[in-house]
Amino acid sequence: MTLSCAMSIDGYLDSELPQRLAMSNAADLDRVDDVRARSDAIMVGASTVRRDDPRLLVRDTARRARRLSLGHAESPAKVTVTASGDLSADAAFFTTGESTRLVYCPTDRAPQLRARLGGLATVVGLGDGDCVVMADLLDDLGERQGIRRLMVEGGGRVLTQFLQADLVDELHLVVAPFFVGEPGAPRAVGPGRFPWTPSRRAHLADTRQIGDVVLLRYALSDRCDLGDDGGDALPGPVPPGSVPAGGGPAGAAPGP
């Protein structure tokens, strides 16, 4: 599983303003598009669906054509997770593209969410109360949905949940050349206990300057393929139940 985000020098994902603050540049967005094209699924939290209204599609026509030539949809499957069930059927997540759409939520919220979304997405109920266990979510993606390569793009709460649960194989961290400095702005990660400490340091596998931003690529598990620099590889067909999307100790946290 690859976790991807862009942040300011002081660790913010965005500003306090409702308009989206661009952290990246055109060249880096093209790199992200390539990572998307090589994934089986792209995941964001429900707060990101509400705030940014992302389409989560592969933009480049050549990459879309190559996916089609290999028997895939033009863009990977879309995945989101919510504790509240507060998702609009009019969001671009549900109304753009032809890929599979999966929504994870606590089991008791699933019937109401299925009624609201209708046939726009497959709603999967997991767990009780207000928690979706991220390890269970990954198990379902791998064992039932056939997802082998998952790309997680945010927001901060989802990034924090996966990192704290030690479920991330590879971290792509892009640093923009400015500060935000707004106390109410969303941060890349929230407070908590993380597996990487002064006594267990994360492995920096690669650094790359991309115009005025820098990409830091961290290998966070033994599952990370350090020989994969992006290349042209695309996911191959994976039968359901064959390969998990990730692994590691379980972690439970409220979804957005």
Short mmCIF file of N, CA, C and O in Angstrom, two decimals, residues 123-220:
data_model
loop_
_atom_site.label_atom_id
_atom_site.label_comp_id
_atom_site.label_asym_id
_atom_site.label_seq_id
_atom_site.Cartn_x
_atom_site.Cartn_y
_atom_site.Cartn_z
N VAL A 123 -21.62 -0.49 -0.74
CA VAL A 123 -21.40 -0.11 0.65
C VAL A 123 -21.06 -1.37 1.44
O VAL A 123 -21.81 -2.35 1.42
N VAL A 124 -19.94 -1.33 2.15
CA VAL A 124 -19.47 -2.47 2.94
C VAL A 124 -19.48 -2.09 4.41
O VAL A 124 -18.76 -1.17 4.82
N GLY A 125 -20.29 -2.77 5.20
CA GLY A 125 -20.32 -2.53 6.64
C GLY A 125 -19.27 -3.36 7.34
O GLY A 125 -19.19 -4.58 7.15
N LEU A 126 -18.46 -2.70 8.16
CA LEU A 126 -17.41 -3.38 8.91
C LEU A 126 -17.40 -2.90 10.35
O LEU A 126 -17.33 -1.69 10.61
N GLY A 127 -17.45 -3.81 11.29
CA GLY A 127 -17.30 -3.46 12.69
C GLY A 127 -18.54 -2.85 13.29
O GLY A 127 -19.55 -2.60 12.63
N ASP A 128 -18.45 -2.61 14.60
CA ASP A 128 -19.56 -2.07 15.37
C ASP A 128 -19.22 -0.67 15.87
O ASP A 128 -18.07 -0.24 15.87
N GLY A 129 -20.22 0.04 16.34
CA GLY A 129 -20.00 1.36 16.90
C GLY A 129 -19.58 2.35 15.84
O GLY A 129 -20.05 2.33 14.71
N ASP A 130 -18.66 3.24 16.22
CA ASP A 130 -18.22 4.31 15.33
C ASP A 130 -16.84 4.04 14.74
O ASP A 130 -16.18 4.97 14.27
N CYS A 131 -16.40 2.80 14.75
CA CYS A 131 -15.04 2.49 14.31
C CYS A 131 -15.05 1.62 13.06
O CYS A 131 -15.85 0.69 12.94
N VAL A 132 -14.15 1.94 12.15
CA VAL A 132 -13.81 1.05 11.05
C VAL A 132 -12.35 0.67 11.26
O VAL A 132 -11.47 1.54 11.30
N VAL A 133 -12.09 -0.59 11.45
CA VAL A 133 -10.72 -1.07 11.69
C VAL A 133 -10.00 -1.11 10.34
O VAL A 133 -10.41 -1.85 9.43
N MET A 134 -8.93 -0.33 10.22
CA MET A 134 -8.26 -0.21 8.93
C MET A 134 -7.66 -1.54 8.46
O MET A 134 -7.63 -1.83 7.28
N ALA A 135 -7.18 -2.35 9.38
CA ALA A 135 -6.65 -3.65 8.99
C ALA A 135 -7.74 -4.53 8.39
O ALA A 135 -7.52 -5.25 7.41
N ASP A 136 -8.96 -4.45 8.96
CA ASP A 136 -10.09 -5.21 8.40
C ASP A 136 -10.47 -4.67 7.04
O ASP A 136 -10.83 -5.44 6.13
N LEU A 137 -10.42 -3.36 6.88
CA LEU A 137 -10.72 -2.75 5.59
C LEU A 137 -9.74 -3.26 4.52
O LEU A 137 -10.15 -3.64 3.42
N LEU A 138 -8.46 -3.28 4.85
CA LEU A 138 -7.47 -3.78 3.90
C LEU A 138 -7.68 -5.26 3.60
O LEU A 138 -7.52 -5.69 2.45
N ASP A 139 -8.02 -6.03 4.61
CA ASP A 139 -8.28 -7.45 4.38
C ASP A 139 -9.45 -7.64 3.42
O ASP A 139 -9.40 -8.49 2.52
N ASP A 140 -10.50 -6.85 3.60
CA ASP A 140 -11.65 -6.96 2.71
C ASP A 140 -11.27 -6.57 1.28
O ASP A 140 -11.67 -7.23 0.32
N LEU A 141 -10.50 -5.49 1.14
CA LEU A 141 -10.07 -5.07 -0.19
C LEU A 141 -9.28 -6.17 -0.90
O LEU A 141 -9.46 -6.41 -2.09
N GLY A 142 -8.40 -6.83 -0.16
CA GLY A 142 -7.57 -7.85 -0.77
C GLY A 142 -8.29 -9.16 -1.01
O GLY A 142 -8.23 -9.74 -2.09
N GLU A 143 -9.02 -9.62 0.01
CA GLU A 143 -9.61 -10.96 -0.04
C GLU A 143 -10.93 -11.00 -0.80
O GLU A 143 -11.22 -11.98 -1.49
N ARG A 144 -11.75 -9.96 -0.67
CA ARG A 144 -13.07 -9.97 -1.31
C ARG A 144 -13.15 -9.13 -2.58
O ARG A 144 -13.91 -9.44 -3.49
N GLN A 145 -12.34 -8.07 -2.65
CA GLN A 145 -12.43 -7.16 -3.80
C GLN A 145 -11.29 -7.35 -4.79
O GLN A 145 -11.31 -6.75 -5.87
N GLY A 146 -10.29 -8.16 -4.46
CA GLY A 146 -9.19 -8.42 -5.38
C GLY A 146 -8.25 -7.26 -5.59
O GLY A 146 -7.58 -7.15 -6.62
N ILE A 147 -8.16 -6.37 -4.60
CA ILE A 147 -7.28 -5.20 -4.72
C ILE A 147 -5.87 -5.59 -4.25
O ILE A 147 -5.68 -6.01 -3.10
N ARG A 148 -4.89 -5.43 -5.13
CA ARG A 148 -3.50 -5.78 -4.80
C ARG A 148 -2.66 -4.56 -4.50
O ARG A 148 -1.82 -4.58 -3.61
N ARG A 149 -2.88 -3.48 -5.24
CA ARG A 149 -2.09 -2.26 -5.04
C ARG A 149 -3.04 -1.11 -4.73
O ARG A 149 -3.81 -0.67 -5.57
N LEU A 150 -2.95 -0.63 -3.48
CA LEU A 150 -3.82 0.45 -3.02
C LEU A 150 -3.01 1.72 -2.85
O LEU A 150 -1.94 1.72 -2.26
N MET A 151 -3.54 2.83 -3.37
CA MET A 151 -2.95 4.15 -3.19
C MET A 151 -3.89 4.97 -2.32
O MET A 151 -5.07 5.12 -2.62
N VAL A 152 -3.38 5.50 -1.21
CA VAL A 152 -4.17 6.30 -0.28
C VAL A 152 -3.70 7.75 -0.39
O VAL A 152 -2.52 8.04 -0.20
N GLU A 153 -4.65 8.66 -0.68
CA GLU A 153 -4.30 10.06 -0.93
C GLU A 153 -4.77 11.03 0.16
O GLU A 153 -4.66 12.23 0.00
N GLY A 154 -5.31 10.56 1.26
CA GLY A 154 -5.72 11.47 2.32
C GLY A 154 -7.18 11.28 2.66
O GLY A 154 -7.82 10.36 2.18
N GLY A 155 -7.64 12.19 3.52
CA GLY A 155 -6.96 13.31 4.13
C GLY A 155 -6.19 12.92 5.38
O GLY A 155 -5.85 11.75 5.60
N GLY A 156 -5.91 13.94 6.20
CA GLY A 156 -5.02 13.75 7.33
C GLY A 156 -5.47 12.70 8.32
O GLY A 156 -4.64 11.96 8.87
N ARG A 157 -6.77 12.59 8.57
CA ARG A 157 -7.26 11.60 9.54
C ARG A 157 -7.01 10.18 9.03
O ARG A 157 -6.56 9.30 9.78
N VAL A 158 -7.26 9.95 7.75
CA VAL A 158 -7.03 8.62 7.18
C VAL A 158 -5.53 8.32 7.14
O VAL A 158 -5.10 7.20 7.46
N LEU A 159 -4.72 9.29 6.75
CA LEU A 159 -3.27 9.08 6.74
C LEU A 159 -2.79 8.70 8.14
O LEU A 159 -1.98 7.78 8.30
N THR A 160 -3.29 9.41 9.15
CA THR A 160 -2.88 9.13 10.53
C THR A 160 -3.28 7.73 10.94
O THR A 160 -2.50 7.00 11.57
N GLN A 161 -4.49 7.32 10.61
CA GLN A 161 -4.97 5.99 11.00
C GLN A 161 -4.09 4.88 10.41
O GLN A 161 -3.70 3.95 11.12
N PHE A 162 -3.79 4.97 9.14
CA PHE A 162 -2.96 3.94 8.50
C PHE A 162 -1.54 3.94 9.05
O PHE A 162 -0.96 2.87 9.28
N LEU A 163 -0.98 5.12 9.27
CA LEU A 163 0.39 5.18 9.77
C LEU A 163 0.47 4.67 11.20
O LEU A 163 1.38 3.89 11.55
N GLN A 164 -0.45 5.05 12.06
CA GLN A 164 -0.41 4.59 13.44
C GLN A 164 -0.60 3.08 13.54
O GLN A 164 -0.04 2.44 14.44
N ALA A 165 -1.38 2.52 12.62
CA ALA A 165 -1.61 1.08 12.64
C ALA A 165 -0.49 0.29 11.96
O ALA A 165 -0.55 -0.94 11.91
N ASP A 166 0.52 0.97 11.45
CA ASP A 166 1.68 0.32 10.82
C ASP A 166 1.26 -0.54 9.63
O ASP A 166 1.70 -1.68 9.45
N LEU A 167 0.39 0.03 8.78
CA LEU A 167 -0.14 -0.70 7.64
C LEU A 167 0.42 -0.22 6.30
O LEU A 167 0.10 -0.79 5.26
N VAL A 168 1.24 0.82 6.33
CA VAL A 168 1.73 1.45 5.10
C VAL A 168 3.03 0.79 4.66
O VAL A 168 3.95 0.60 5.45
N ASP A 169 3.10 0.45 3.37
CA ASP A 169 4.33 -0.10 2.80
C ASP A 169 5.27 0.99 2.33
O ASP A 169 6.48 0.91 2.51
N GLU A 170 4.70 2.02 1.70
CA GLU A 170 5.53 3.06 1.10
C GLU A 170 4.84 4.41 1.28
O GLU A 170 3.63 4.54 1.09
N LEU A 171 5.63 5.42 1.66
CA LEU A 171 5.14 6.77 1.86
C LEU A 171 5.77 7.70 0.83
O LEU A 171 6.99 7.80 0.73
N HIS A 172 4.92 8.37 0.04
CA HIS A 172 5.38 9.41 -0.89
C HIS A 172 4.99 10.75 -0.27
O HIS A 172 3.80 11.10 -0.22
N LEU A 173 5.98 11.49 0.20
CA LEU A 173 5.74 12.76 0.88
C LEU A 173 6.36 13.88 0.06
O LEU A 173 7.57 13.94 -0.13
N VAL A 174 5.51 14.76 -0.47
CA VAL A 174 5.97 15.90 -1.26
C VAL A 174 5.90 17.15 -0.39
O VAL A 174 4.87 17.41 0.25
N VAL A 175 6.99 17.91 -0.36
CA VAL A 175 7.06 19.12 0.45
C VAL A 175 7.05 20.34 -0.47
O VAL A 175 7.91 20.47 -1.35
N ALA A 176 6.05 21.21 -0.26
CA ALA A 176 5.92 22.43 -1.05
C ALA A 176 6.83 23.53 -0.47
O ALA A 176 7.12 23.53 0.73
N PRO A 177 7.23 24.51 -1.29
CA PRO A 177 8.22 25.50 -0.85
C PRO A 177 7.61 26.71 -0.15
O PRO A 177 7.94 27.86 -0.46
N PHE A 178 6.69 26.47 0.79
CA PHE A 178 6.12 27.59 1.54
C PHE A 178 5.52 27.09 2.84
O PHE A 178 5.35 25.89 3.06
N PHE A 179 5.20 28.05 3.71
CA PHE A 179 4.56 27.78 5.00
C PHE A 179 3.08 28.16 4.92
O PHE A 179 2.69 29.03 4.14
N VAL A 180 2.27 27.53 5.75
CA VAL A 180 0.86 27.88 5.88
C VAL A 180 0.63 28.65 7.19
O VAL A 180 0.09 29.74 7.20
N GLY A 181 1.02 28.07 8.30
CA GLY A 181 1.00 28.79 9.57
C GLY A 181 -0.37 29.14 10.11
O GLY A 181 -0.49 30.07 10.92
N GLU A 182 -1.42 28.44 9.70
CA GLU A 182 -2.78 28.73 10.16
C GLU A 182 -3.21 27.64 11.14
O GLU A 182 -3.28 26.46 10.77
N PRO A 183 -3.52 28.00 12.38
CA PRO A 183 -3.79 26.97 13.40
C PRO A 183 -4.98 26.08 13.08
O PRO A 183 -5.04 24.93 13.53
N GLY A 184 -5.95 26.58 12.29
CA GLY A 184 -7.12 25.78 11.98
C GLY A 184 -7.01 24.99 10.70
O GLY A 184 -7.96 24.28 10.32
N ALA A 185 -5.89 25.08 10.01
CA ALA A 185 -5.70 24.36 8.75
C ALA A 185 -5.45 22.89 9.01
O ALA A 185 -4.89 22.51 10.05
N PRO A 186 -5.85 22.00 8.08
CA PRO A 186 -5.64 20.56 8.29
C PRO A 186 -4.17 20.17 8.17
O PRO A 186 -3.48 20.59 7.24
N ARG A 187 -3.72 19.37 9.10
CA ARG A 187 -2.34 18.88 9.09
C ARG A 187 -2.25 17.52 8.40
O ARG A 187 -3.23 16.80 8.30
N ALA A 188 -1.03 17.21 7.95
CA ALA A 188 -0.82 15.94 7.26
C ALA A 188 -1.12 14.76 8.17
O ALA A 188 -1.71 13.76 7.73
N VAL A 189 -0.72 14.84 9.42
CA VAL A 189 -1.03 13.79 10.39
C VAL A 189 -1.41 14.45 11.71
O VAL A 189 -0.99 15.56 12.01
N GLY A 190 -2.21 13.72 12.49
CA GLY A 190 -2.61 14.21 13.80
C GLY A 190 -1.72 13.65 14.88
O GLY A 190 -0.83 12.83 14.63
N PRO A 191 -1.94 14.06 16.12
CA PRO A 191 -1.15 13.55 17.23
C PRO A 191 -1.46 12.08 17.51
O PRO A 191 -2.54 11.58 17.19
N GLY A 192 -0.51 11.41 18.14
CA GLY A 192 -0.71 10.01 18.49
C GLY A 192 0.60 9.26 18.55
O GLY A 192 1.69 9.85 18.42
N ARG A 193 0.51 7.97 18.73
CA ARG A 193 1.69 7.11 18.81
C ARG A 193 1.92 6.47 17.44
O ARG A 193 1.02 5.85 16.88
N PHE A 194 3.13 6.62 16.93
CA PHE A 194 3.49 6.09 15.62
C PHE A 194 4.61 5.05 15.79
O PHE A 194 5.42 5.14 16.72
N PRO A 195 4.67 4.07 14.87
CA PRO A 195 5.70 3.03 14.99
C PRO A 195 7.12 3.54 14.79
O PRO A 195 8.06 2.92 15.27
N TRP A 196 7.28 4.67 14.08
CA TRP A 196 8.62 5.15 13.77
C TRP A 196 9.03 6.18 14.80
O TRP A 196 8.40 7.22 14.96
N THR A 197 10.09 5.86 15.52
CA THR A 197 10.57 6.62 16.67
C THR A 197 12.08 6.80 16.53
O THR A 197 12.69 6.26 15.59
N PRO A 198 12.71 7.54 17.45
CA PRO A 198 14.17 7.65 17.38
C PRO A 198 14.89 6.30 17.40
O PRO A 198 15.99 6.16 16.87
N SER A 199 14.24 5.28 17.99
CA SER A 199 14.87 3.95 18.02
C SER A 199 14.43 3.06 16.87
O SER A 199 15.00 2.00 16.65
N ARG A 200 13.40 3.49 16.12
CA ARG A 200 12.98 2.77 14.91
C ARG A 200 12.74 3.80 13.82
O ARG A 200 11.64 4.31 13.62
N ARG A 201 13.80 4.14 13.14
CA ARG A 201 13.75 5.22 12.17
C ARG A 201 13.22 4.72 10.82
O ARG A 201 13.55 3.62 10.39
N ALA A 202 12.40 5.53 10.18
CA ALA A 202 11.88 5.17 8.85
C ALA A 202 13.02 5.20 7.84
O ALA A 202 13.95 6.00 7.93
N HIS A 203 12.94 4.30 6.87
CA HIS A 203 13.99 4.18 5.86
C HIS A 203 13.69 5.10 4.68
O HIS A 203 12.69 4.93 3.98
N LEU A 204 14.55 6.10 4.48
CA LEU A 204 14.41 7.01 3.34
C LEU A 204 15.02 6.34 2.12
O LEU A 204 16.22 6.20 2.00
N ALA A 205 14.16 5.92 1.19
CA ALA A 205 14.61 5.15 0.04
C ALA A 205 15.05 6.03 -1.12
O ALA A 205 15.90 5.63 -1.91
N ASP A 206 14.46 7.23 -1.22
CA ASP A 206 14.77 8.05 -2.39
C ASP A 206 14.34 9.48 -2.12
O ASP A 206 13.38 9.74 -1.37
N THR A 207 15.07 10.44 -2.70
CA THR A 207 14.66 11.84 -2.71
C THR A 207 14.75 12.33 -4.15
O THR A 207 15.63 11.90 -4.90
N ARG A 208 13.83 13.22 -4.52
CA ARG A 208 13.84 13.71 -5.89
C ARG A 208 13.29 15.13 -5.94
O ARG A 208 12.21 15.39 -5.41
N GLN A 209 14.05 16.04 -6.55
CA GLN A 209 13.52 17.37 -6.77
C GLN A 209 12.66 17.36 -8.02
O GLN A 209 13.07 16.88 -9.07
N ILE A 210 11.44 17.89 -7.88
CA ILE A 210 10.50 17.98 -9.00
C ILE A 210 10.11 19.45 -9.12
O ILE A 210 9.18 19.91 -8.44
N GLY A 211 10.82 20.18 -9.93
CA GLY A 211 10.58 21.62 -10.01
C GLY A 211 10.86 22.26 -8.67
O GLY A 211 11.95 22.12 -8.11
N ASP A 212 9.85 22.96 -8.11
CA ASP A 212 10.06 23.65 -6.84
C ASP A 212 9.59 22.85 -5.63
O ASP A 212 9.52 23.39 -4.52
N VAL A 213 9.25 21.57 -5.80
CA VAL A 213 8.90 20.71 -4.67
C VAL A 213 9.91 19.56 -4.59
O VAL A 213 10.66 19.31 -5.53
N VAL A 214 9.91 18.88 -3.45
CA VAL A 214 10.79 17.73 -3.29
C VAL A 214 9.96 16.52 -2.87
O VAL A 214 9.04 16.64 -2.05
N LEU A 215 10.25 15.38 -3.47
CA LEU A 215 9.60 14.12 -3.13
C LEU A 215 10.50 13.32 -2.21
O LEU A 215 11.67 13.06 -2.54
N LEU A 216 9.97 12.94 -1.07
CA LEU A 216 10.65 12.03 -0.14
C LEU A 216 9.92 10.70 -0.19
O LEU A 216 8.70 10.65 0.06
N ARG A 217 10.63 9.66 -0.51
CA ARG A 217 10.02 8.33 -0.64
C ARG A 217 10.56 7.43 0.46
O ARG A 217 11.76 7.13 0.51
N TYR A 218 9.68 7.03 1.37
CA TYR A 218 10.06 6.20 2.52
C TYR A 218 9.56 4.78 2.34
O TYR A 218 8.40 4.56 1.97
N ALA A 219 10.41 3.81 2.61
CA ALA A 219 10.03 2.40 2.65
C ALA A 219 9.69 2.07 4.10
O ALA A 219 10.57 2.06 4.96
N LEU A 220 8.43 1.78 4.37
CA LEU A 220 7.97 1.59 5.75
C LEU A 220 7.71 0.14 6.11
O LEU A 220 7.33 -0.14 7.25
#
